[in-house]
Amino acid sequence: MVDCIIIGSGFAGISAALTLQANGKSFQIFGTKNLSSKIEKAERIHNYPALADISGKDLCAALSSQLEKANIEITQERVSGVYELKEKFGVATQEGSYYESKTVIFACGVESVKQIDGETDFVGRGVSYCATCDGFLYKNKTIAVLCTTKRLEHEIAHLAHFAAKIYLIPMYKNVEVDFSNVEILQKMPAKIVGEKRVEKLSFVDKTSENGVKELPVDGVFVLRESIAPSILMNGLQTDGAHIEVSRNTETNIKGCFAAGDITGRPYQYAKAAGEGNVAAHAVTAYLSALKAVTV
Amino acid sequence: MVDCIIIGSGFAGISAALTLQANGKSFQIFGTKNLSSKIEKAERIHNYPALADISGKDLCAALSSQLEKANIEITQERVSGVYELKEKFGVATQEGSYYESKTVIFACGVESVKQIDGETDFVGRGVSYCATCDGFLYKNKTIAVLCTTKRLEHEIAHLAHFAAKIYLIPMYKNVEVDFSNVEILQKMPAKIVGEKRVEKLSFVDKTSENGVKELPVDGVFVLRESIAPSILMNGLQTDGAHIEVSRNTETNIKGCFAAGDITGRPYQYAKAAGEGNVAAHAVTAYLSALKAVTV
């Protein structure tokens, strides 16, 4: 079992990893090979101390090479759940693996994609974030799939294999999906509606009598790069899209920390790097205290 | 009047300056040309994101060149006092200048030099931090000078011009002071003693009867690179050597912020850069609110 699992490979996560390594702690960092689509897409960064006017691509390359030199490898799996156990945490991934660690740092960033009205209300009752985990539950059923990025388009194939009918609502350009049972809708739903479970998607429609058009579905898959922490982990205190933390990056759950954009504005690289550093030190202090109690 | 005065040219101060510039705010940054003796002396830094294994000297050079590119000039004066005025601040320097700003960011670092017992009790009553400000007050008197760095050795000449007798206690090697009225003591005092004003310095001395040796003096000059913020500014809430701040870097005084080592551990570059960034954003938000009220 590692000392710490870091969720996210942006500035906060990398900063935490480098400092945990400096502090002699073992860790596993989850993310993507390209590290952060936010950094990658940034045109030029003017205010990151000691790197004048650097492009997002060059910054990503610098971070990648630093990780390589430090022998830090990114685990390229998407976290699907974080579970608080006795003095440790369990982390499950959408790829079907399970890991354990003494502490967790959420450094997963803030997705700029807004949640759909009703989305969180129906998690586990018709709303799913993981095609490979839950796809089989919708055999011969009708589902809607909100896909936020082309990178997750391959998951639609998996769903198309099970479902009778899929309404695909893509939130990106150049859709390349071609299945006879997939119908593409170029309109965002306003709401997910149902009683006990998801029953339909509701759209604004000015041509209809009540201004609303409804689409009956058995389930809704929301395919995002990352899942909101409040959904990943039960009981984690959040304030809207952000995890609430102390100045020391502690969340309300002991042994669980958060750093970077996910803790709130400003959404800046220096701030994220700083918080990742602080989180790594907080983890180190927490582990020392844990050891002192155990011994 | 500038929007912000930044006190300190280490990572926190530079980060704040770069971000204030990005936010279109005017500012003045006080510090030294070599930016930070802490960074300068660092052997290698392993955990600053995007700059793998860099030496302190190279890091300083990178920061200097970034400031030059951004047309940011450091005001090379040492701040001797910060005064809270009506919706603005006054900043006096040991070089005798006076500046005003709408906000202040303390980014002055933490000097690792311990204060002498009794030091803060006698500030303005025999303890001084500024040779050029207060030297003339000790004409024909006996004073002690605690000098923490060779860089401030030149101030001793100024004091030797006025005082009848100087006990110089240097806290560095290779002392190059040669005045007939300056006697060098290679021992740290334990305490500054007096009733209403400074009367003597007390040293531990095992050879004497009561274990103490006392040296009568009229005043004590403590020459440090920077003065503790609690002495610089009346009413600033501190916790030992650190300024107390909110997660947003606000101090207890409105319009006054703090970032970097001065806000507490970890003493790390990434943390300092992060807080400088957050402070700049907090200043920007504060100025907007100020404007909204004024208009």
Coordinates of C-alpha atoms in Angstrom, one line a residue:
Chain A
M1 CA 0.0 0.0 0.0
V2 CA 1.4 3.4 -1.0
D3 CA 1.5 6.4 1.4
C4 CA -0.6 8.5 -0.9
I5 CA -2.7 8.4 -4.0
I6 CA -2.8 11.6 -6.0
I7 CA -5.8 12.0 -8.3
G8 CA -4.9 14.3 -11.2
S9 CA -1.8 15.1 -13.2
G10 CA -2.0 18.9 -13.6
F11 CA 0.2 21.4 -11.8
A12 CA -1.2 20.5 -8.3
G13 CA -0.8 16.8 -8.7
I14 CA 2.7 17.0 -10.2
S15 CA 3.8 19.4 -7.5
A16 CA 2.5 17.1 -4.8
A17 CA 4.2 14.1 -6.4
L18 CA 7.6 15.9 -6.6
T19 CA 7.4 17.0 -3.0
L20 CA 6.2 13.6 -1.7
Q21 CA 9.2 12.1 -3.5
A22 CA 11.5 14.7 -1.9
N23 CA 10.0 13.8 1.4
G24 CA 10.7 10.1 0.8
K25 CA 7.0 9.0 0.6
S26 CA 5.6 6.4 -1.7
F27 CA 2.7 7.4 -4.0
Q28 CA 0.7 6.7 -7.1
I29 CA -0.5 9.5 -9.4
F30 CA -3.5 9.0 -11.6
G31 CA -3.9 11.1 -14.7
T32 CA -3.2 11.2 -18.4
K33 CA -0.1 11.0 -20.4
N34 CA -0.7 14.5 -21.8
L35 CA -0.9 15.6 -18.1
S36 CA -3.5 18.3 -18.4
S37 CA -5.7 19.4 -21.3
K38 CA -6.0 22.8 -19.7
I39 CA -2.2 23.4 -19.7
E40 CA -1.8 21.8 -23.1
K41 CA -4.4 24.2 -24.6
A42 CA -3.0 27.4 -22.9
E43 CA -1.6 29.8 -25.4
R44 CA 1.1 31.6 -23.4
I45 CA 1.6 31.8 -19.7
H46 CA 3.0 35.1 -18.4
N47 CA 2.9 34.8 -14.7
Y48 CA 4.5 31.5 -13.7
P49 CA 7.6 32.5 -11.7
A50 CA 10.9 31.6 -13.3
L51 CA 9.5 30.6 -16.6
A52 CA 8.9 33.7 -18.7
D53 CA 6.3 33.7 -21.4
I54 CA 6.0 30.0 -22.0
S55 CA 3.5 28.2 -24.2
G56 CA 1.2 25.6 -22.8
K57 CA 2.8 23.0 -25.0
D58 CA 6.3 23.8 -23.8
L59 CA 5.1 23.8 -20.2
C60 CA 3.6 20.4 -20.7
A61 CA 6.8 19.2 -22.2
A62 CA 8.9 20.6 -19.3
L63 CA 6.6 18.9 -16.8
S64 CA 6.8 15.6 -18.7
S65 CA 10.6 15.7 -18.9
Q66 CA 10.8 16.5 -15.2
L67 CA 8.6 13.5 -14.3
E68 CA 10.7 11.3 -16.5
K69 CA 13.9 12.5 -14.9
A70 CA 12.3 11.9 -11.5
N71 CA 11.1 8.4 -12.5
I72 CA 7.5 9.3 -11.8
E73 CA 5.0 7.4 -13.9
I74 CA 1.4 8.4 -14.3
T75 CA -1.2 5.7 -13.9
Q76 CA -3.4 6.2 -16.9
E77 CA -6.7 5.1 -15.4
R78 CA -9.8 7.1 -14.6
V79 CA -10.8 7.1 -10.9
S80 CA -14.4 6.0 -10.5
G81 CA -14.7 5.9 -6.7
V82 CA -12.7 6.7 -3.5
Y83 CA -13.7 4.9 -0.4
E84 CA -12.8 5.8 3.2
L85 CA -11.7 2.6 5.0
K86 CA -10.0 2.2 8.5
E87 CA -7.0 4.5 8.4
K88 CA -6.7 4.0 4.6
F89 CA -8.5 4.6 1.4
G90 CA -9.7 2.4 -1.5
V91 CA -9.6 3.8 -5.0
A92 CA -11.4 2.1 -7.9
T93 CA -10.9 2.9 -11.5
Q94 CA -13.2 2.9 -14.5
E95 CA -10.7 0.4 -16.0
G96 CA -11.7 -2.0 -13.3
S97 CA -8.6 -1.9 -11.0
Y98 CA -8.6 -1.3 -7.3
Y99 CA -5.8 0.3 -5.2
E100 CA -5.2 1.3 -1.6
S101 CA -3.3 4.1 0.1
K102 CA -2.9 5.7 3.5
T103 CA -3.9 9.2 2.2
V104 CA -5.5 10.8 -0.9
I105 CA -4.9 14.1 -2.6
F106 CA -7.6 15.3 -4.9
A107 CA -5.9 17.4 -7.6
C108 CA -8.3 16.7 -10.3
G109 CA -9.0 20.2 -11.5
V110 CA -12.4 21.7 -12.1
E111 CA -14.2 20.7 -15.3
S112 CA -15.7 23.8 -16.9
V113 CA -18.6 21.6 -18.0
K114 CA -21.7 22.5 -16.1
Q115 CA -23.7 19.7 -14.5
I116 CA -27.1 19.0 -15.9
D117 CA -30.0 19.9 -13.6
G118 CA -31.0 16.7 -11.8
E119 CA -27.7 14.9 -12.6
T120 CA -26.5 14.4 -9.1
D121 CA -29.9 13.5 -7.8
F122 CA -30.0 10.4 -10.0
V123 CA -26.5 9.1 -9.6
G124 CA -26.8 5.3 -9.2
R125 CA -30.5 5.6 -10.2
G126 CA -30.1 5.9 -13.9
V127 CA -27.2 8.4 -14.1
S128 CA -23.8 6.8 -14.7
Y129 CA -20.3 8.1 -15.5
C130 CA -18.8 4.9 -16.6
A131 CA -19.7 3.0 -19.8
T132 CA -17.6 0.0 -19.1
C133 CA -18.9 -0.3 -15.5
D134 CA -22.6 0.1 -16.1
G135 CA -23.1 -0.4 -19.8
F136 CA -24.4 -4.0 -19.4
L137 CA -27.2 -2.7 -17.1
Y138 CA -28.9 -1.2 -20.2
K139 CA -29.2 -4.2 -22.4
N140 CA -32.0 -3.5 -25.0
K141 CA -32.9 -0.3 -23.3
T142 CA -33.0 3.3 -24.4
I143 CA -30.3 5.6 -23.1
A144 CA -28.9 9.1 -23.6
V145 CA -25.2 9.7 -23.7
L146 CA -23.7 13.2 -23.0
C147 CA -20.2 13.0 -24.2
T148 CA -18.0 16.0 -23.3
T149 CA -14.9 15.1 -25.2
K150 CA -13.8 13.3 -28.4
R151 CA -11.3 11.4 -26.3
L152 CA -14.2 9.4 -24.7
E153 CA -16.0 8.7 -28.0
H154 CA -14.8 5.0 -27.9
E155 CA -17.0 4.4 -24.9
I156 CA -20.0 4.9 -27.1
A157 CA -19.2 1.8 -29.0
H158 CA -19.3 -0.2 -25.8
L159 CA -22.8 1.2 -25.0
A160 CA -24.1 0.7 -28.5
H161 CA -23.3 -2.9 -28.2
F162 CA -25.8 -3.2 -25.3
A163 CA -28.5 -0.6 -25.7
A164 CA -31.4 -0.8 -28.1
K165 CA -31.3 2.9 -28.8
I166 CA -28.9 5.7 -27.9
Y167 CA -29.4 9.4 -28.1
L168 CA -25.9 10.8 -28.3
I169 CA -25.5 14.4 -27.3
P170 CA -21.9 15.4 -28.2
M171 CA -20.3 18.4 -26.6
Y172 CA -17.4 18.6 -29.1
K173 CA -17.0 18.9 -32.9
N174 CA -16.2 16.3 -35.5
V175 CA -18.3 13.5 -34.1
E176 CA -17.2 10.2 -35.6
V177 CA -19.8 7.7 -34.4
D178 CA -21.6 5.5 -36.8
F179 CA -23.9 2.9 -35.3
S180 CA -27.4 2.2 -36.6
N181 CA -28.8 2.5 -33.1
V182 CA -27.2 5.8 -32.3
E183 CA -29.0 9.0 -33.1
I184 CA -27.1 12.3 -32.7
L185 CA -28.9 15.2 -31.0
Q186 CA -27.3 18.6 -31.3
K187 CA -29.1 20.1 -28.3
M188 CA -28.3 20.2 -24.6
P189 CA -31.0 18.9 -22.3
A190 CA -32.2 21.2 -19.6
K191 CA -33.0 18.6 -17.0
I192 CA -33.0 15.0 -16.1
V193 CA -36.5 14.0 -14.9
G194 CA -37.9 11.1 -13.0
E195 CA -39.5 9.8 -9.8
K196 CA -37.4 7.1 -8.2
R197 CA -35.2 6.6 -11.3
V198 CA -34.4 8.5 -14.5
E199 CA -37.4 8.5 -16.7
K200 CA -36.8 11.2 -19.3
L201 CA -34.6 14.1 -20.5
S202 CA -36.3 17.4 -20.8
F203 CA -35.4 20.0 -23.5
V204 CA -36.4 23.6 -23.9
D205 CA -38.6 23.7 -27.0
K206 CA -40.4 27.0 -27.9
T207 CA -42.4 25.4 -30.7
S208 CA -44.3 23.1 -28.3
E209 CA -47.3 24.0 -26.2
N210 CA -45.7 24.1 -22.7
G211 CA -42.2 25.2 -24.0
V212 CA -40.7 21.8 -23.2
K213 CA -39.9 18.7 -25.2
E214 CA -39.4 15.4 -23.3
L215 CA -37.5 12.3 -24.4
P216 CA -38.2 9.1 -22.5
V217 CA -34.9 7.3 -21.5
D218 CA -34.0 4.5 -19.2
G219 CA -30.7 5.9 -18.3
V220 CA -28.2 8.8 -18.9
F221 CA -24.5 8.3 -19.3
V222 CA -22.4 11.4 -18.7
L223 CA -18.9 10.9 -20.1
R224 CA -16.5 13.4 -18.7
E225 CA -12.7 13.3 -18.3
S226 CA -13.1 13.3 -14.6
I227 CA -16.0 12.8 -12.2
A228 CA -16.9 15.5 -9.6
P229 CA -15.2 14.7 -6.3
S230 CA -18.5 14.9 -4.4
I231 CA -19.7 12.0 -6.6
L232 CA -16.4 10.1 -6.3
M233 CA -16.3 10.2 -2.6
N234 CA -19.2 10.0 -0.1
G235 CA -19.2 12.6 2.6
L236 CA -16.6 14.9 1.1
Q237 CA -17.6 18.5 1.9
T238 CA -17.9 20.6 -1.2
D239 CA -19.1 24.1 -2.0
G240 CA -20.5 24.0 -5.4
A241 CA -17.8 22.7 -7.8
H242 CA -15.1 23.1 -5.1
I243 CA -13.8 20.9 -2.3
E244 CA -13.7 22.8 1.0
V245 CA -10.2 22.9 2.5
S246 CA -8.3 24.5 5.3
R247 CA -5.3 26.7 4.7
N248 CA -3.3 23.4 5.1
T249 CA -5.3 21.7 2.2
E250 CA -7.1 19.4 4.6
T251 CA -10.7 18.3 3.6
N252 CA -13.3 17.4 6.2
I253 CA -12.2 13.7 5.9
K254 CA -9.0 12.8 7.8
G255 CA -6.2 11.8 5.5
C256 CA -7.9 13.3 2.5
F257 CA -6.5 16.5 1.1
A258 CA -7.2 18.6 -2.0
A259 CA -5.1 21.0 -4.1
G260 CA -5.3 23.1 -7.2
D261 CA -8.4 24.4 -9.1
I262 CA -10.6 22.0 -7.3
T263 CA -10.2 24.0 -4.1
G264 CA -11.4 27.2 -5.7
R265 CA -10.2 30.3 -7.5
P266 CA -7.8 31.7 -8.7
Y267 CA -7.5 29.0 -11.3
Q268 CA -3.8 29.6 -11.8
Y269 CA -0.7 27.4 -12.3
A270 CA 1.3 29.0 -9.5
K271 CA -1.6 28.6 -7.1
A272 CA -2.1 25.0 -8.0
A273 CA 1.7 24.2 -7.7
G274 CA 1.8 25.9 -4.3
E275 CA -1.2 24.0 -3.0
G276 CA 0.2 20.7 -4.3
N277 CA 3.3 21.4 -2.4
V278 CA 1.4 22.3 0.8
A279 CA -0.7 19.1 0.4
A280 CA 2.4 16.9 0.1
H281 CA 3.7 18.4 3.3
A282 CA 0.4 18.0 5.0
V283 CA 0.3 14.3 4.0
T284 CA 3.8 13.9 5.3
A285 CA 2.9 15.4 8.7
Y286 CA -0.3 13.3 8.8
L287 CA 1.6 10.1 8.1
S288 CA 4.1 11.0 10.9
A289 CA 1.2 11.5 13.4
L290 CA -0.4 8.2 12.2
K291 CA 2.8 6.4 12.8
A292 CA 3.3 8.0 16.2
V293 CA -0.2 6.8 17.3
T294 CA 0.2 3.3 15.8
V295 CA 3.6 2.7 17.5
Chain B
M1 CA -0.3 56.4 -5.8
V2 CA 0.1 52.8 -6.9
D3 CA -2.5 50.1 -6.4
C4 CA -0.1 47.9 -4.4
I5 CA 3.2 47.9 -2.7
I6 CA 4.9 44.5 -2.5
I7 CA 7.5 44.1 0.3
G8 CA 10.0 41.5 -0.7
S9 CA 11.5 40.2 -3.9
G10 CA 11.6 36.4 -3.3
F11 CA 9.2 33.9 -5.0
A12 CA 6.1 35.3 -3.3
G13 CA 6.8 38.9 -4.2
I14 CA 7.8 38.2 -7.8
S15 CA 4.7 36.0 -8.3
A16 CA 2.5 38.7 -6.9
A17 CA 4.1 41.3 -9.2
L18 CA 3.8 39.2 -12.3
T19 CA 0.1 38.5 -11.6
L20 CA -0.7 42.1 -10.7
Q21 CA 0.8 43.1 -14.0
A22 CA -1.3 40.5 -15.8
N23 CA -4.3 41.9 -14.0
G24 CA -3.4 45.5 -15.2
K25 CA -2.7 46.8 -11.7
S26 CA 0.1 49.3 -10.8
F27 CA 2.6 48.3 -8.2
Q28 CA 6.0 48.9 -6.7
I29 CA 8.1 46.0 -5.4
F30 CA 10.7 46.5 -2.7
G31 CA 13.6 44.2 -2.4
T32 CA 17.2 43.6 -3.5
K33 CA 18.8 43.2 -6.9
N34 CA 19.9 39.7 -6.1
L35 CA 16.2 39.1 -5.3
S36 CA 16.5 36.6 -2.4
S37 CA 19.6 35.4 -0.5
K38 CA 17.7 32.3 0.3
I39 CA 17.2 31.3 -3.3
E40 CA 20.7 32.5 -4.3
K41 CA 22.2 30.1 -1.7
A42 CA 20.0 27.1 -2.5
E43 CA 22.1 24.3 -3.9
R44 CA 19.6 22.5 -6.1
I45 CA 15.8 22.6 -6.1
H46 CA 14.1 19.3 -7.0
N47 CA 10.5 20.0 -6.6
Y48 CA 9.6 23.2 -8.4
P49 CA 7.2 22.2 -11.1
A50 CA 8.4 22.6 -14.6
L51 CA 12.0 23.4 -13.7
A52 CA 13.8 20.1 -13.0
D53 CA 16.8 20.1 -10.8
I54 CA 17.7 23.7 -11.0
S55 CA 20.4 25.5 -8.9
G56 CA 19.6 28.4 -6.8
K57 CA 21.8 30.7 -8.9
D58 CA 20.1 29.6 -12.1
L59 CA 16.7 30.1 -10.6
C60 CA 17.7 33.6 -9.5
A61 CA 18.9 34.3 -13.0
A62 CA 15.7 33.0 -14.5
L63 CA 13.6 35.2 -12.2
S64 CA 15.8 38.3 -13.0
S65 CA 15.5 37.8 -16.7
Q66 CA 11.7 37.3 -16.4
L67 CA 11.4 40.6 -14.4
E68 CA 13.6 42.3 -17.0
K69 CA 11.4 41.0 -19.9
A70 CA 8.3 42.2 -18.0
N71 CA 9.8 45.6 -17.3
I72 CA 9.5 45.2 -13.6
E73 CA 12.0 47.1 -11.6
I74 CA 12.8 46.4 -8.0
T75 CA 13.0 49.4 -5.6
Q76 CA 16.2 48.7 -3.7
E77 CA 15.2 50.3 -0.4
R78 CA 14.6 48.7 2.9
V79 CA 11.2 49.3 4.3
S80 CA 11.3 50.7 7.8
G81 CA 7.6 51.3 8.5
V82 CA 4.1 50.6 7.1
Y83 CA 1.3 52.9 8.2
E84 CA -2.4 52.3 7.8
L85 CA -4.1 55.5 6.6
K86 CA -7.6 56.1 5.3
E87 CA -8.1 53.5 2.5
K88 CA -4.4 53.6 1.8
F89 CA -1.0 52.8 3.2
G90 CA 2.1 54.8 3.8
V91 CA 5.5 53.0 3.4
A92 CA 8.7 54.6 4.8
T93 CA 12.1 53.3 3.9
Q94 CA 15.4 53.3 5.8
E95 CA 16.8 55.3 2.9
G96 CA 14.5 58.1 3.9
S97 CA 11.8 57.9 1.2
Y98 CA 8.0 57.7 1.6
Y99 CA 5.6 56.0 -0.7
E100 CA 1.8 55.4 -0.8
S101 CA -0.3 52.6 -2.1
K102 CA -3.9 51.4 -1.9
T103 CA -2.8 47.9 -0.7
V104 CA 0.2 46.2 0.7
I105 CA 1.5 42.6 0.3
F106 CA 4.0 41.4 2.9
A107 CA 6.2 39.0 1.0
C108 CA 9.3 39.6 3.0
G109 CA 10.2 36.0 4.0
V110 CA 11.1 34.8 7.4
E111 CA 14.6 35.6 8.7
S112 CA 16.0 32.6 10.3
V113 CA 17.8 34.9 12.8
K114 CA 16.2 34.5 16.2
Q115 CA 15.2 37.7 18.0
I116 CA 17.0 38.6 21.2
D117 CA 15.1 38.3 24.4
G118 CA 13.7 41.7 25.2
E119 CA 14.3 43.0 21.7
T120 CA 10.7 43.8 20.8
D121 CA 10.0 45.2 24.2
F122 CA 12.4 48.1 23.7
V123 CA 11.7 49.0 20.1
G124 CA 11.7 52.8 20.0
R125 CA 13.1 52.9 23.5
G126 CA 16.7 52.1 22.7
V127 CA 16.3 49.3 20.2
S128 CA 16.6 50.5 16.6
Y129 CA 16.7 48.7 13.2
C130 CA 17.9 51.6 11.1
A131 CA 21.4 53.2 11.5
T132 CA 20.6 56.1 9.1
C133 CA 17.3 56.9 10.8
D134 CA 18.4 56.8 14.4
G135 CA 22.2 57.0 14.4
F136 CA 22.3 60.7 15.3
L137 CA 20.3 60.0 18.5
Y138 CA 23.4 58.3 20.0
K139 CA 25.9 61.1 19.6
N140 CA 28.7 60.4 22.1
K141 CA 26.9 57.5 23.6
T142 CA 27.7 53.8 24.0
I143 CA 25.8 51.4 21.8
A144 CA 25.8 47.8 20.8
V145 CA 25.3 46.8 17.2
L146 CA 24.1 43.3 16.3
C147 CA 24.8 42.9 12.6
T148 CA 23.4 39.9 10.9
T149 CA 25.0 40.2 7.5
K150 CA 28.1 41.5 5.9
R151 CA 25.9 43.4 3.4
L152 CA 24.9 45.8 6.2
E153 CA 28.5 46.3 7.4
H154 CA 28.6 49.8 5.8
E155 CA 25.9 51.0 8.3
I156 CA 28.4 50.6 11.1
A157 CA 30.6 53.4 9.6
H158 CA 27.6 55.7 9.9
L159 CA 27.1 54.7 13.6
A160 CA 30.8 55.0 14.4
H161 CA 30.6 58.6 13.2
F162 CA 28.2 59.5 16.0
A163 CA 28.7 57.1 18.9
A164 CA 31.5 57.3 21.4
K165 CA 31.8 53.6 21.7
I166 CA 30.4 50.7 19.8
Y167 CA 30.3 47.0 20.7
L168 CA 29.9 45.2 17.4
I169 CA 28.4 41.7 17.6
P170 CA 28.8 40.3 14.1
M171 CA 26.7 37.3 13.0
Y172 CA 28.8 36.6 9.9
K173 CA 32.4 35.8 9.1
N174 CA 35.2 38.0 7.7
V175 CA 34.4 41.1 9.6
E176 CA 36.0 44.1 7.9
V177 CA 35.3 47.0 10.3
D178 CA 38.2 49.1 11.4
F179 CA 37.3 52.1 13.6
S180 CA 39.1 53.0 16.8
N181 CA 35.8 53.3 18.7
V182 CA 34.4 49.9 17.6
E183 CA 35.1 46.8 19.7
I184 CA 34.2 43.4 18.3
L185 CA 32.5 40.9 20.6
Q186 CA 32.2 37.3 19.4
K187 CA 29.5 36.4 21.7
M188 CA 25.7 36.6 21.4
P189 CA 23.9 38.5 24.1
A190 CA 21.2 36.5 26.0
K191 CA 18.9 39.5 26.7
I192 CA 18.4 43.2 26.4
V193 CA 17.7 44.6 29.9
G194 CA 16.3 47.9 31.2
E195 CA 13.5 49.6 33.0
K196 CA 11.9 52.3 30.8
R197 CA 14.7 52.2 28.2
V198 CA 17.6 49.9 27.2
E199 CA 20.2 50.0 29.9
K200 CA 22.4 47.0 29.3
L201 CA 23.0 43.8 27.4
S202 CA 23.2 40.6 29.4
F203 CA 25.5 37.7 28.4
V204 CA 25.7 34.2 29.8
D205 CA 29.1 34.0 31.7
K206 CA 29.8 30.8 33.6
T207 CA 33.0 32.3 35.1
S208 CA 31.1 35.1 37.0
E209 CA 29.4 34.7 40.3
N210 CA 25.7 34.8 39.2
G211 CA 26.5 33.3 35.8
V212 CA 25.8 36.5 34.0
K213 CA 27.9 39.3 32.6
E214 CA 26.3 42.7 31.9
L215 CA 27.4 45.4 29.5
P216 CA 25.9 48.9 30.0
V217 CA 24.7 50.4 26.7
D218 CA 22.5 53.4 25.8
G219 CA 21.1 51.7 22.7
V220 CA 21.1 48.5 20.6
F221 CA 21.0 48.5 16.8
V222 CA 19.9 45.3 15.2
L223 CA 20.9 45.3 11.6
R224 CA 18.9 42.7 9.6
E225 CA 18.0 42.4 6.0
S226 CA 14.4 42.9 6.9
I227 CA 12.5 44.0 9.9
A228 CA 9.8 41.7 11.4
P229 CA 6.4 42.7 10.0
S230 CA 5.0 43.0 13.6
I231 CA 7.5 45.8 14.1
L232 CA 7.1 47.3 10.7
M233 CA 3.3 47.7 11.1
N234 CA 1.3 48.4 14.2
G235 CA -1.7 46.1 14.9
L236 CA -0.7 43.4 12.4
Q237 CA -1.8 40.1 13.7
T238 CA 1.1 37.6 14.0
D239 CA 1.7 34.2 15.4
G240 CA 5.3 34.1 16.5
A241 CA 7.4 34.8 13.4
H242 CA 4.5 34.5 11.0
I243 CA 1.7 36.8 9.9
E244 CA -1.7 35.2 10.3
V245 CA -3.7 35.0 7.1
S246 CA -6.9 33.6 5.7
R247 CA -6.9 31.0 2.9
N248 CA -7.1 34.1 0.7
T249 CA -3.9 35.6 2.1
E250 CA -5.8 38.4 3.9
T251 CA -4.3 39.7 7.2
N252 CA -6.4 41.2 10.0
I253 CA -5.9 44.6 8.4
K254 CA -8.1 45.5 5.4
G255 CA -6.1 46.0 2.2
C256 CA -3.1 44.3 3.7
F257 CA -2.1 40.8 2.5
A258 CA 0.8 38.4 3.1
A259 CA 2.4 35.6 1.1
G260 CA 5.3 33.2 1.2
D261 CA 7.4 32.1 4.1
I262 CA 6.1 34.9 6.3
T263 CA 2.7 33.2 6.4
G264 CA 4.2 30.0 7.8
R265 CA 5.5 26.6 6.7
P266 CA 6.2 24.9 4.4
Y267 CA 9.1 27.2 3.5
Q268 CA 9.0 26.2 -0.2
Y269 CA 9.3 28.0 -3.5
A270 CA 6.1 26.5 -5.0
K271 CA 4.1 27.4 -1.9
A272 CA 5.5 31.0 -1.9
A273 CA 4.8 31.4 -5.7
G274 CA 1.3 30.1 -5.2
E275 CA 0.5 32.5 -2.3
G276 CA 1.9 35.4 -4.2
N277 CA -0.4 34.6 -7.0
V278 CA -3.4 34.3 -4.7
A279 CA -2.5 37.6 -2.9
A280 CA -2.4 39.4 -6.3
H281 CA -5.8 38.1 -7.1
A282 CA -7.1 39.1 -3.6
V283 CA -5.6 42.6 -4.1
T284 CA -7.4 42.8 -7.4
A285 CA -10.7 41.8 -5.9
Y286 CA -10.2 44.2 -3.0
L287 CA -9.5 47.1 -5.4
S288 CA -12.7 46.3 -7.4
A289 CA -14.7 46.3 -4.2
L290 CA -13.1 49.6 -3.1
K291 CA -13.9 51.2 -6.4
A292 CA -17.5 49.9 -6.3
V293 CA -18.0 51.6 -2.9
T294 CA -16.2 54.8 -3.9
V295 CA -18.3 55.2 -7.1

